[in-house]
Short mmCIF file of C-alpha atoms in Angstrom, two decimals:
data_model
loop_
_atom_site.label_atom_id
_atom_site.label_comp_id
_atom_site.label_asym_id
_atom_site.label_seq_id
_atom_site.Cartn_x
_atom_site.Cartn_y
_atom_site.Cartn_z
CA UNK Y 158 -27.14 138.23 -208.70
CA UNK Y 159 -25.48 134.54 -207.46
CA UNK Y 160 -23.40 135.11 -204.42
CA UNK Y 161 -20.04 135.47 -204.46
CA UNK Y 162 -18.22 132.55 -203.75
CA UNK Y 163 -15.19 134.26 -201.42
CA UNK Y 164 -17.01 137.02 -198.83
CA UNK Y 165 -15.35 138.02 -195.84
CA UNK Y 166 -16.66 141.42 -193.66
CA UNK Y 167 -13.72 142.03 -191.46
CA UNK Y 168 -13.74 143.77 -188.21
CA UNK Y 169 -11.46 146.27 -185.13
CA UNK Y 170 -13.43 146.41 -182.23
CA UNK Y 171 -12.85 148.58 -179.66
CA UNK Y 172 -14.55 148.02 -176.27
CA UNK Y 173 -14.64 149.57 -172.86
CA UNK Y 174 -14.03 146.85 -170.37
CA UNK Y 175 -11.32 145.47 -167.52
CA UNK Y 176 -9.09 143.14 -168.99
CA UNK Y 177 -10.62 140.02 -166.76
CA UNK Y 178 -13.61 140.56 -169.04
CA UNK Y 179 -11.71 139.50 -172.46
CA UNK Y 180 -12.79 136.16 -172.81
CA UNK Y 181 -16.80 136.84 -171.79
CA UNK Y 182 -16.64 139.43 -174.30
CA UNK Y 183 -15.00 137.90 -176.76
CA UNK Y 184 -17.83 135.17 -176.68
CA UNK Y 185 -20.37 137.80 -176.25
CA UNK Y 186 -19.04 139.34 -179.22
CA UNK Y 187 -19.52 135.99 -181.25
CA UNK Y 188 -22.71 135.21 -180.01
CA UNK Y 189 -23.62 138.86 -181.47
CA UNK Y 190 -22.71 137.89 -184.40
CA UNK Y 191 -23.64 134.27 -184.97
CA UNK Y 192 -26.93 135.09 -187.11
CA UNK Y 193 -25.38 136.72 -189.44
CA UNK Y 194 -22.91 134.10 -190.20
CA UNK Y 195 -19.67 131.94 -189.26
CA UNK Y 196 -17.79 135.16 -186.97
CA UNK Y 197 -13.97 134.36 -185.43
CA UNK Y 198 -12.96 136.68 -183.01
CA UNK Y 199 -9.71 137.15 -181.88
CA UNK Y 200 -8.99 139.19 -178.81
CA UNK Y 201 -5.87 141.41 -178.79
CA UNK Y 202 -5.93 142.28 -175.21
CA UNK Y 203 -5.36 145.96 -174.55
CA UNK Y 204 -5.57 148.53 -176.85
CA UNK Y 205 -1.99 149.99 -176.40
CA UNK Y 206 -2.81 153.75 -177.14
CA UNK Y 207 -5.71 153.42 -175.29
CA UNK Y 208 -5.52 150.81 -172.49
CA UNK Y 209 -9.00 150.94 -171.30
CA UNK Y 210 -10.21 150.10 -174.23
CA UNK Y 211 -9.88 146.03 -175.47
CA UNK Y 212 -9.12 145.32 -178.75
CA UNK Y 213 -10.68 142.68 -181.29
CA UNK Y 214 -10.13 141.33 -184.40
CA UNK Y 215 -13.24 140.12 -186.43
CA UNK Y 216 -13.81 138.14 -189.28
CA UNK Y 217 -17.12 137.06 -190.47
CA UNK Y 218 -18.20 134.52 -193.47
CA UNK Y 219 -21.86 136.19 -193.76
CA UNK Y 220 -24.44 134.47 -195.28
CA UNK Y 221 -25.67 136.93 -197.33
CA UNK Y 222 -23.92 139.40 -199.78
CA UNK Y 223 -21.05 141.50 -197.73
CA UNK Y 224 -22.62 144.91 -198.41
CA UNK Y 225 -26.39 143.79 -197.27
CA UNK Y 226 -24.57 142.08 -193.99
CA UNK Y 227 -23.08 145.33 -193.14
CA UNK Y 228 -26.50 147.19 -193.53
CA UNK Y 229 -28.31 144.33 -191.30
CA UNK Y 230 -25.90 145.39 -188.44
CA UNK Y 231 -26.97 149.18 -188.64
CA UNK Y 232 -24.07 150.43 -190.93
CA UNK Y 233 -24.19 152.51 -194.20
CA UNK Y 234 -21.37 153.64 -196.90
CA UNK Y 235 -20.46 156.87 -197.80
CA UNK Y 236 -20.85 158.53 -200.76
CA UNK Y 237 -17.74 156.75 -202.34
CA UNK Y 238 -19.29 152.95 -201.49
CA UNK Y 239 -16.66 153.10 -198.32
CA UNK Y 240 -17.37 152.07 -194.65
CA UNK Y 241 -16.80 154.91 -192.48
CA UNK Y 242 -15.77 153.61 -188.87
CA UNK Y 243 -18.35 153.61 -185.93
CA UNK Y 244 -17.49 155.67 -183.05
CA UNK Y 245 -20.25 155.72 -180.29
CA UNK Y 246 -22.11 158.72 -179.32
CA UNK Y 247 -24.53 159.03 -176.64
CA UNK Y 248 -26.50 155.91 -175.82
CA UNK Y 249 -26.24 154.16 -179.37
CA UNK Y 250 -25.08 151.17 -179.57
CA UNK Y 251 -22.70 147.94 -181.94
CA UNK Y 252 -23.09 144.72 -181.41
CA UNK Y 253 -22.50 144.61 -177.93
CA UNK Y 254 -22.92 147.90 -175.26
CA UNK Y 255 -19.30 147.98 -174.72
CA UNK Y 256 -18.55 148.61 -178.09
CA UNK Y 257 -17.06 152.18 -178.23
CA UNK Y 258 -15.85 151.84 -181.67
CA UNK Y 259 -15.70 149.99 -184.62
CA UNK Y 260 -13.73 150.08 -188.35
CA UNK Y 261 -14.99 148.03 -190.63
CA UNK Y 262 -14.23 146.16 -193.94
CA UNK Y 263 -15.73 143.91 -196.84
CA UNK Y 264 -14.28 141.87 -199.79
CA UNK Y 265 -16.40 139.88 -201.89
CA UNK Y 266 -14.99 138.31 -205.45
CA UNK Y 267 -15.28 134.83 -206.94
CA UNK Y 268 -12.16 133.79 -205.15
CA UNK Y 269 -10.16 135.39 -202.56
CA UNK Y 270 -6.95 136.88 -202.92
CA UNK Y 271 -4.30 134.74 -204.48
CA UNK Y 272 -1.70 136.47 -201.96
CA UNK Y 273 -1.38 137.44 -198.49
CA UNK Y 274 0.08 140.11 -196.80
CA UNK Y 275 4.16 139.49 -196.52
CA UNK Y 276 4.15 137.19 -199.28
CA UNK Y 277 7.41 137.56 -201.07
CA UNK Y 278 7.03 137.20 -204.96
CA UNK Y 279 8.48 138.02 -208.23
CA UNK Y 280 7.62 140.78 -210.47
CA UNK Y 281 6.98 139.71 -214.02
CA UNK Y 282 7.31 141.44 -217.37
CA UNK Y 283 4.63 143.43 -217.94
CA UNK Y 284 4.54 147.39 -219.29
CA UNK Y 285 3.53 148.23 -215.19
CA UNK Y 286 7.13 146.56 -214.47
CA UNK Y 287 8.90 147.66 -217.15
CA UNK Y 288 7.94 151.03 -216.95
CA UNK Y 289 8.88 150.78 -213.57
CA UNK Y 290 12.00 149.12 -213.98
CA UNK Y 291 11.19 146.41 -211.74
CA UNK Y 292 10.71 142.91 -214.15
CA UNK Y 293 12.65 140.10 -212.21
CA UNK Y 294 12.12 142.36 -208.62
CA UNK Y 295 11.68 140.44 -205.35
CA UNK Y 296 8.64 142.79 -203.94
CA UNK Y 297 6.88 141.92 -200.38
CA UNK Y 298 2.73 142.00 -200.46
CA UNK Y 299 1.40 144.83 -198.33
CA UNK Y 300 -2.22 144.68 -199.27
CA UNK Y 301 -4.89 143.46 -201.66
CA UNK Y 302 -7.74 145.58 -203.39
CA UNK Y 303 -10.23 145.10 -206.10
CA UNK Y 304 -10.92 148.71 -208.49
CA UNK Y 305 -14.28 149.74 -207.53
CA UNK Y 306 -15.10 150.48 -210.91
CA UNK Y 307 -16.62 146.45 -211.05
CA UNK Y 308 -19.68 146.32 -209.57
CA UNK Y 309 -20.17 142.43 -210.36
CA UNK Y 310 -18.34 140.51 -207.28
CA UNK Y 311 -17.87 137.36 -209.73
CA UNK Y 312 -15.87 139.46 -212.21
CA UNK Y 313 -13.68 141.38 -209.75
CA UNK Y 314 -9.99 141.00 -210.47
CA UNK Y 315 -7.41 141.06 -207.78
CA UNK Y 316 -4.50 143.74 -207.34
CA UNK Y 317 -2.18 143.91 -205.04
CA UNK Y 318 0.36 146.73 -203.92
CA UNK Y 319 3.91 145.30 -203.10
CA UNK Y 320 7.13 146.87 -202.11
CA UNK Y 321 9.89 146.40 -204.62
CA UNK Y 322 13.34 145.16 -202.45
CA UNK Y 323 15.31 148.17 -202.30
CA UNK Y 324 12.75 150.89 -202.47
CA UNK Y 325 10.44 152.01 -199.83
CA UNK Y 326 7.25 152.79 -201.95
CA UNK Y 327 3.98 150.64 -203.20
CA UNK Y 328 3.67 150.10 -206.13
CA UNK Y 329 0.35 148.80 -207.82
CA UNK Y 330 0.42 145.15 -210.13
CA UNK Y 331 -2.26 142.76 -211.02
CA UNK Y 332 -2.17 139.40 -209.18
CA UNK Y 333 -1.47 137.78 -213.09
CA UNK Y 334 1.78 140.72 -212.93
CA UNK Y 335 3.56 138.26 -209.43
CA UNK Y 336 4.95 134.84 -208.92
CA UNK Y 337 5.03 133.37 -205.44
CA UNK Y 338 8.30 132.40 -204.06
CA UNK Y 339 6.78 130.46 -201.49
CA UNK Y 340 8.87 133.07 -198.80
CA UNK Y 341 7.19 135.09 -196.49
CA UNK Y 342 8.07 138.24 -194.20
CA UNK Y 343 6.45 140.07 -191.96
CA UNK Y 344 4.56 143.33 -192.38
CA UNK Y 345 2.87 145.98 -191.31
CA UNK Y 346 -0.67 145.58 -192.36
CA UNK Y 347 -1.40 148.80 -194.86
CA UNK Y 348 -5.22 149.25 -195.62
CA UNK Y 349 -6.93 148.56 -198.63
CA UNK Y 350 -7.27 151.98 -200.20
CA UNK Y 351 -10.79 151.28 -201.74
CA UNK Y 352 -12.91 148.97 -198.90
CA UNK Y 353 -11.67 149.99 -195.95
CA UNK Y 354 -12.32 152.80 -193.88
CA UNK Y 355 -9.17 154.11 -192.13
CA UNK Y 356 -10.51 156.08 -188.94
CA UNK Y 357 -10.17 154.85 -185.86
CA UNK Y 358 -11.43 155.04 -181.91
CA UNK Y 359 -10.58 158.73 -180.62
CA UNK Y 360 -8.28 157.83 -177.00
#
């Protein structure tokens, strides 16, 4: 099977270090992860429920298939084709020793998502909208997903779940389903259901 044109394996990084460390790890971290691909990593300084631990932001272009990048670094999905988090115990080790844990993420589809999170668009007609009562809504993009019922990356269709104006629950459409505005707010980032793993570094 061609690869996918759009793959992306996201990253949180937790790791046990002083703060004056931050910028040797974060190119420590990069370094770690230069064979696998083109990595940016983004430092987000202390991790405010834990403030030992430094947080990281990770996103990697691999040069291989997303799934068979995550194996290469010493991960495995569950039963339900998911990415459980990493959490060290004992002497094992991610990427770098100071790693304590790790959640992880994938997308791989022939392009990448046609929104981004806090993009403001319109609801078209559609029976989803109707149904709904929301055809002509202004909704905000909270996250994207693919259904994992598509195995093939190059057929993969793009949904998105968006929050109507007015109401204060997500509600599932179709990328084809929304028109940009061109506005943009801000928002909480809300995981995609069906690729990424929502556990997180025990304080």
């Amino acid at each position: 099977m061609a690869l996918a044109p759009h793959r992306l394996v996201w990253m949180n990084l937790w790791l046990e270090a002083p703060a004056e460390q931050d910028a040797a790890l974060t190119r420590e971290v990069a370094a770690a992860l230069a064979p696998f691909g083109r990595a940016t990593v983004t430092s987000r300084g202390p991790y405010p429920r834990t403030p030992e631990l430094l947080h990281y932001d990770v996103e990697l272009t691999p040069t291989s298939a997303t799934a068979d990048c995550l194996r290469a670094l010493g991960l495995s999905p569950d039963e339900d084709g998911d990415w459980p988090a990493w959490e060290r115990t004992g002497t094992d080790t991610f990427l770098h020793p100071a790693v304590r844990g790790a959640q992880v993420g994938e997308e791989e589809a022939a392009t990448p998502p046609p929104f981004e999170n806090g993009d403001v668009v319109t609801v078209l007609d559609s029976p989803t909208a109707r149904e709904e009562g929301l055809v002509g809504a202004q909704a905000v993009v909270h996250n994207s997903f693919y259904l994992p019922d598509e195995p093939d990356p190059l057929l993969r269709r793009w949904h998105h779940q968006v929050m109507p104006e007015g109401r204060e629950t997500l509600e599932p459409f179709e990328s084809t389903d929304l028109l940009p505005t061109g506005r943009r707010t801000t928002v909480e980032d809300v995981p995609d259901p069906v690729h990424i793993a929502h556990a997180g570094p025990q304080a």
